[in-house]
Amino acid sequence: NAGVTQTPKFQVLKTGQSMTLQCAQDMNHNSMYWYRQDPGMGLRLIYYSASEGTTDKGEVPNGYNVSRLNKREFSLRLESAAPSQTSVYFCASSTQTQGALAPLHFGNGTRLTVT
Amino acid sequence: SQQGEEDPQALSIQEGENATMNCSYKTSINNLQWYRQNSGRGLVHLILIRSNEREKHSGRLRVTLDTSKKSSSLLITASRAADTASYFCATDNQAGTALIFGKGTTLSVSS
């Protein structure tokens, strides 16, 4: 099993450009998540999809949009990139058991630089 | 705002010593999870402790949970150089649909 796969691994954008980060999981998980990680800030939740067909804002959603394409895929779009969006982006997936979240499975991240 | 806060931010120890990291959180939880992140990699789940549990063990890891103090601790016994990583606690959001992470503790184990 591949687990959670993120593409691309690295990306450099100029301010104002747009791009979509792709994420796919092969574990039949219902829930998928996008986090960003900045030095000294830990992981902050951008958007999540608790189940296919739903998406919700997390802690830092401004400047981003998401699409839950199907149960496997959850993409993150930057419409007009800004230097403040330079970060490492992690996708994760999970399921729920007994009304609580099971452990998250993470991808290896996309390192994005906006100049 | 972030739910969990780890303490200390950084910890340096020698191989063979024990490492203790603490996590405090703000609101009631269903469960609390600990993760490890090696440099340049994604996070890996270590252990999950439910709100009705007080202690849990997994190999050299021991996690405690005190819901009255809204705090948890992660103990790594007999540390090895390979334990060098960042460690994060995470708790579910109020809807129970997403995990909110703390800022992490960076552990360095030297030989």
mmCIF file of C-alpha atoms in Angstrom:
data_model
loop_
_atom_site.group_PDB
_atom_site.id
_atom_site.type_symbol
_atom_site.label_atom_id
_atom_site.label_comp_id
_atom_site.label_asym_id
_atom_site.label_seq_id
_atom_site.Cartn_x
_atom_site.Cartn_y
_atom_site.Cartn_z
ATOM 1 C CA ASN A 1 0.000 0.000 0.000
ATOM 2 C CA ALA A 2 1.217 3.501 -0.829
ATOM 3 C CA GLY A 3 -0.729 5.140 2.033
ATOM 4 C CA VAL A 4 -1.012 8.893 1.455
ATOM 5 C CA THR A 5 0.638 10.256 -1.672
ATOM 6 C CA GLN A 6 1.273 13.962 -2.224
ATOM 7 C CA THR A 7 2.364 15.647 -5.412
ATOM 8 C CA PRO A 8 4.463 17.558 -6.154
ATOM 9 C CA LYS A 9 7.233 17.146 -3.561
ATOM 10 C CA PHE A 10 8.704 20.572 -4.256
ATOM 11 C CA GLN A 11 7.351 23.692 -5.933
ATOM 12 C CA VAL A 12 8.533 27.264 -6.444
ATOM 13 C CA LEU A 13 5.949 29.875 -7.389
ATOM 14 C CA LYS A 14 6.071 33.564 -8.081
ATOM 15 C CA THR A 15 3.718 35.862 -6.172
ATOM 16 C CA GLY A 16 0.289 35.828 -7.812
ATOM 17 C CA GLN A 17 0.648 32.457 -9.514
ATOM 18 C CA SER A 18 -1.799 29.673 -8.820
ATOM 19 C CA MET A 19 -1.302 25.981 -8.250
ATOM 20 C CA THR A 20 -3.032 22.883 -6.932
ATOM 21 C CA LEU A 21 -1.499 20.447 -4.481
ATOM 22 C CA GLN A 22 -2.713 16.911 -4.978
ATOM 23 C CA CYS A 23 -3.317 14.256 -2.339
ATOM 24 C CA ALA A 24 -4.565 10.693 -2.687
ATOM 25 C CA GLN A 25 -5.016 7.897 -0.143
ATOM 26 C CA ASP A 26 -5.585 4.208 -0.742
ATOM 27 C CA MET A 27 -6.750 3.186 2.740
ATOM 28 C CA ASN A 28 -10.483 3.767 2.165
ATOM 29 C CA HIS A 29 -10.483 6.500 4.815
ATOM 30 C CA ASN A 30 -13.470 8.802 5.109
ATOM 31 C CA SER A 31 -11.649 11.876 6.408
ATOM 32 C CA MET A 32 -8.871 13.870 4.789
ATOM 33 C CA TYR A 33 -6.934 16.911 5.974
ATOM 34 C CA TRP A 34 -4.574 19.626 4.832
ATOM 35 C CA TYR A 35 -2.063 21.091 7.285
ATOM 36 C CA ARG A 36 0.740 23.577 6.888
ATOM 37 C CA GLN A 37 3.914 23.511 8.949
ATOM 38 C CA ASP A 38 6.054 26.559 9.579
ATOM 39 C CA PRO A 39 9.140 26.791 11.820
ATOM 40 C CA GLY A 40 8.149 27.234 15.434
ATOM 41 C CA MET A 41 4.412 26.992 14.653
ATOM 42 C CA GLY A 42 3.807 23.270 14.619
ATOM 43 C CA LEU A 43 1.081 22.035 12.283
ATOM 44 C CA ARG A 44 -1.919 24.200 11.594
ATOM 45 C CA LEU A 45 -5.091 22.863 10.036
ATOM 46 C CA ILE A 46 -6.072 24.588 6.794
ATOM 47 C CA TYR A 47 -9.133 22.648 5.611
ATOM 48 C CA TYR A 48 -10.547 19.219 6.144
ATOM 49 C CA SER A 49 -13.134 16.886 4.704
ATOM 50 C CA ALA A 50 -14.810 14.705 7.315
ATOM 51 C CA SER A 51 -16.506 12.647 4.641
ATOM 52 C CA GLU A 52 -16.862 12.565 0.875
ATOM 53 C CA GLY A 53 -18.907 15.551 -0.253
ATOM 54 C CA THR A 54 -18.142 17.778 2.738
ATOM 55 C CA THR A 55 -15.380 20.287 3.453
ATOM 56 C CA ASP A 56 -14.797 22.546 6.437
ATOM 57 C CA LYS A 57 -12.448 25.355 7.352
ATOM 58 C CA GLY A 58 -9.689 24.753 9.827
ATOM 59 C CA GLU A 59 -7.520 27.199 11.759
ATOM 60 C CA VAL A 60 -5.933 29.024 8.796
ATOM 61 C CA PRO A 61 -8.156 28.747 5.678
ATOM 62 C CA ASN A 62 -7.616 32.208 4.160
ATOM 63 C CA GLY A 63 -6.009 32.129 0.717
ATOM 64 C CA TYR A 64 -6.857 28.481 0.076
ATOM 65 C CA ASN A 65 -9.611 26.407 -1.486
ATOM 66 C CA VAL A 66 -10.128 22.659 -1.426
ATOM 67 C CA SER A 67 -11.915 20.028 -3.442
ATOM 68 C CA ARG A 68 -12.840 16.548 -2.269
ATOM 69 C CA LEU A 69 -12.829 15.004 -5.709
ATOM 70 C CA ASN A 70 -13.865 11.535 -4.527
ATOM 71 C CA LYS A 71 -13.221 9.352 -1.497
ATOM 72 C CA ARG A 72 -9.541 8.934 -2.437
ATOM 73 C CA GLU A 73 -8.526 12.438 -3.465
ATOM 74 C CA PHE A 74 -8.445 15.802 -1.718
ATOM 75 C CA SER A 75 -6.765 18.757 -3.427
ATOM 76 C CA LEU A 76 -5.626 22.125 -2.072
ATOM 77 C CA ARG A 77 -5.589 25.154 -4.358
ATOM 78 C CA LEU A 78 -3.749 28.430 -4.003
ATOM 79 C CA GLU A 79 -5.476 30.888 -6.339
ATOM 80 C CA SER A 80 -2.986 33.736 -5.961
ATOM 81 C CA ALA A 81 0.112 32.682 -4.083
ATOM 82 C CA ALA A 82 1.701 35.021 -1.536
ATOM 83 C CA PRO A 83 5.115 34.816 0.177
ATOM 84 C CA SER A 84 3.283 34.147 3.467
ATOM 85 C CA GLN A 85 2.165 30.832 1.984
ATOM 86 C CA THR A 86 5.731 29.573 1.808
ATOM 87 C CA SER A 87 5.509 26.462 3.942
ATOM 88 C CA VAL A 88 5.519 22.699 4.030
ATOM 89 C CA TYR A 89 2.064 21.295 3.310
ATOM 90 C CA PHE A 90 0.971 17.942 4.656
ATOM 91 C CA CYS A 91 -2.027 15.902 3.664
ATOM 92 C CA ALA A 92 -3.405 13.295 6.053
ATOM 93 C CA SER A 93 -6.271 10.835 6.196
ATOM 94 C CA SER A 94 -8.147 9.048 8.916
ATOM 95 C CA THR A 95 -11.381 7.425 9.911
ATOM 96 C CA GLN A 96 -13.607 7.560 12.942
ATOM 97 C CA THR A 97 -14.122 4.787 15.463
ATOM 98 C CA GLN A 98 -16.575 4.979 18.356
ATOM 99 C CA GLY A 99 -17.191 8.641 17.586
ATOM 100 C CA ALA A 100 -13.554 9.692 17.897
ATOM 101 C CA LEU A 101 -10.770 10.126 15.415
ATOM 102 C CA ALA A 102 -8.455 7.237 14.719
ATOM 103 C CA PRO A 103 -4.751 7.966 14.120
ATOM 104 C CA LEU A 104 -3.906 10.122 11.128
ATOM 105 C CA HIS A 105 -1.760 8.838 8.295
ATOM 106 C CA PHE A 106 0.417 11.541 6.769
ATOM 107 C CA GLY A 107 1.991 12.039 3.395
ATOM 108 C CA ASN A 108 5.607 13.180 3.106
ATOM 109 C CA GLY A 109 4.730 16.773 2.373
ATOM 110 C CA THR A 110 4.997 19.366 -0.386
ATOM 111 C CA ARG A 111 7.654 22.022 0.126
ATOM 112 C CA LEU A 112 6.345 25.241 -1.400
ATOM 113 C CA THR A 113 8.316 28.436 -1.828
ATOM 114 C CA VAL A 114 6.637 31.622 -3.018
ATOM 115 C CA THR A 115 9.012 34.354 -4.183
ATOM 116 C CA SER B 1 -5.896 28.875 18.376
ATOM 117 C CA GLN B 2 -3.887 25.734 19.002
ATOM 118 C CA GLN B 3 -5.377 23.306 21.463
ATOM 119 C CA GLY B 4 -2.245 21.592 22.757
ATOM 120 C CA GLU B 5 0.988 23.106 23.955
ATOM 121 C CA GLU B 6 4.091 20.980 24.470
ATOM 122 C CA ASP B 7 6.751 21.633 27.025
ATOM 123 C CA PRO B 8 9.702 21.914 26.804
ATOM 124 C CA GLN B 9 10.175 23.300 23.296
ATOM 125 C CA ALA B 10 13.561 21.577 23.063
ATOM 126 C CA LEU B 11 15.242 18.796 25.001
ATOM 127 C CA SER B 12 18.792 17.446 24.737
ATOM 128 C CA ILE B 13 19.811 14.232 26.482
ATOM 129 C CA GLN B 14 22.395 11.466 26.302
ATOM 130 C CA GLU B 15 21.694 7.984 24.994
ATOM 131 C CA GLY B 16 20.287 5.765 27.698
ATOM 132 C CA GLU B 17 18.582 8.596 29.571
ATOM 133 C CA ASN B 18 14.834 9.009 29.795
ATOM 134 C CA ALA B 19 13.021 11.835 27.989
ATOM 135 C CA THR B 20 9.797 13.357 29.260
ATOM 136 C CA MET B 21 7.624 15.706 27.257
ATOM 137 C CA ASN B 22 4.465 17.359 28.482
ATOM 138 C CA CYS B 23 1.321 18.534 26.735
ATOM 139 C CA SER B 24 -1.395 20.794 28.072
ATOM 140 C CA TYR B 25 -4.709 21.417 26.350
ATOM 141 C CA LYS B 26 -7.641 23.729 26.824
ATOM 142 C CA THR B 27 -10.988 22.012 26.296
ATOM 143 C CA SER B 28 -12.461 18.572 26.921
ATOM 144 C CA ILE B 29 -11.278 15.808 24.606
ATOM 145 C CA ASN B 30 -12.298 12.401 23.298
ATOM 146 C CA ASN B 31 -8.732 11.233 23.016
ATOM 147 C CA LEU B 32 -5.186 12.557 22.857
ATOM 148 C CA GLN B 33 -2.590 11.374 20.383
ATOM 149 C CA TRP B 34 1.190 11.649 20.200
ATOM 150 C CA TYR B 35 3.120 11.798 16.931
ATOM 151 C CA ARG B 36 6.777 11.803 15.934
ATOM 152 C CA GLN B 37 8.325 13.644 13.007
ATOM 153 C CA ASN B 38 11.793 12.913 11.723
ATOM 154 C CA SER B 39 13.491 15.737 9.888
ATOM 155 C CA GLY B 40 12.001 16.312 6.430
ATOM 156 C CA ARG B 41 9.320 13.648 6.806
ATOM 157 C CA GLY B 42 5.619 13.415 7.568
ATOM 158 C CA LEU B 43 4.311 12.726 11.048
ATOM 159 C CA VAL B 44 4.020 9.185 12.316
ATOM 160 C CA HIS B 45 1.467 8.155 14.914
ATOM 161 C CA LEU B 46 2.930 6.831 18.174
ATOM 162 C CA ILE B 47 0.136 6.287 20.644
ATOM 163 C CA LEU B 48 -3.492 7.192 21.327
ATOM 164 C CA ILE B 49 -4.945 7.498 24.802
ATOM 165 C CA ARG B 50 -8.670 7.811 25.381
ATOM 166 C CA SER B 51 -10.181 10.290 27.818
ATOM 167 C CA ASN B 52 -11.188 7.478 30.184
ATOM 168 C CA GLU B 53 -7.651 6.047 30.300
ATOM 169 C CA ARG B 54 -4.926 7.239 32.650
ATOM 170 C CA GLU B 55 -1.854 5.478 31.322
ATOM 171 C CA LYS B 56 -0.816 3.587 28.225
ATOM 172 C CA HIS B 57 2.365 1.797 27.209
ATOM 173 C CA SER B 58 3.859 0.916 23.853
ATOM 174 C CA GLY B 59 7.371 -0.523 23.884
ATOM 175 C CA ARG B 60 9.659 2.146 25.383
ATOM 176 C CA LEU B 61 6.863 4.722 25.338
ATOM 177 C CA ARG B 62 4.646 5.537 28.276
ATOM 178 C CA VAL B 63 1.841 8.091 28.030
ATOM 179 C CA THR B 64 -0.177 9.442 30.917
ATOM 180 C CA LEU B 65 -3.330 11.529 30.807
ATOM 181 C CA ASP B 66 -4.765 13.693 33.577
ATOM 182 C CA THR B 67 -8.082 15.094 32.393
ATOM 183 C CA SER B 68 -8.579 17.073 35.613
ATOM 184 C CA LYS B 69 -5.393 19.027 34.852
ATOM 185 C CA LYS B 70 -5.923 18.873 31.084
ATOM 186 C CA SER B 71 -2.423 17.535 30.611
ATOM 187 C CA SER B 72 -0.560 14.548 29.205
ATOM 188 C CA SER B 73 3.031 13.392 29.279
ATOM 189 C CA LEU B 74 5.098 11.216 26.961
ATOM 190 C CA LEU B 75 8.008 9.314 28.488
ATOM 191 C CA ILE B 76 10.606 7.660 26.292
ATOM 192 C CA THR B 77 12.771 5.314 28.323
ATOM 193 C CA ALA B 78 16.376 4.366 27.540
ATOM 194 C CA SER B 79 16.614 6.866 24.678
ATOM 195 C CA ARG B 80 18.552 6.082 21.522
ATOM 196 C CA ALA B 81 20.076 8.364 18.918
ATOM 197 C CA ALA B 82 17.303 7.192 16.552
ATOM 198 C CA ASP B 83 14.741 8.824 18.876
ATOM 199 C CA THR B 84 16.027 12.234 17.754
ATOM 200 C CA ALA B 85 12.927 13.868 16.260
ATOM 201 C CA SER B 86 10.131 16.321 16.990
ATOM 202 C CA TYR B 87 7.217 15.087 19.051
ATOM 203 C CA PHE B 88 3.706 16.498 18.872
ATOM 204 C CA CYS B 89 0.563 16.025 20.875
ATOM 205 C CA ALA B 90 -2.807 16.403 19.192
ATOM 206 C CA THR B 91 -6.375 16.583 20.387
ATOM 207 C CA ASP B 92 -9.644 16.539 18.519
ATOM 208 C CA ASN B 93 -11.512 19.735 17.758
ATOM 209 C CA GLN B 94 -14.829 20.450 19.426
ATOM 210 C CA ALA B 95 -16.765 18.700 16.661
ATOM 211 C CA GLY B 96 -14.527 15.628 16.946
ATOM 212 C CA THR B 97 -13.828 15.786 13.220
ATOM 213 C CA ALA B 98 -10.222 17.004 13.044
ATOM 214 C CA LEU B 99 -7.003 16.931 15.040
ATOM 215 C CA ILE B 100 -5.390 20.101 16.323
ATOM 216 C CA PHE B 101 -1.643 19.901 16.951
ATOM 217 C CA GLY B 102 0.636 21.637 19.385
ATOM 218 C CA LYS B 103 3.926 23.267 18.404
ATOM 219 C CA GLY B 104 5.992 20.241 19.357
ATOM 220 C CA THR B 105 9.055 19.333 21.383
ATOM 221 C CA THR B 106 12.345 18.841 19.563
ATOM 222 C CA LEU B 107 14.308 15.990 21.134
ATOM 223 C CA SER B 108 18.026 15.509 20.492
ATOM 224 C CA VAL B 109 19.648 12.325 21.736
ATOM 225 C CA SER B 110 23.422 12.263 21.524
ATOM 226 C CA SER B 111 25.645 9.224 21.749
#
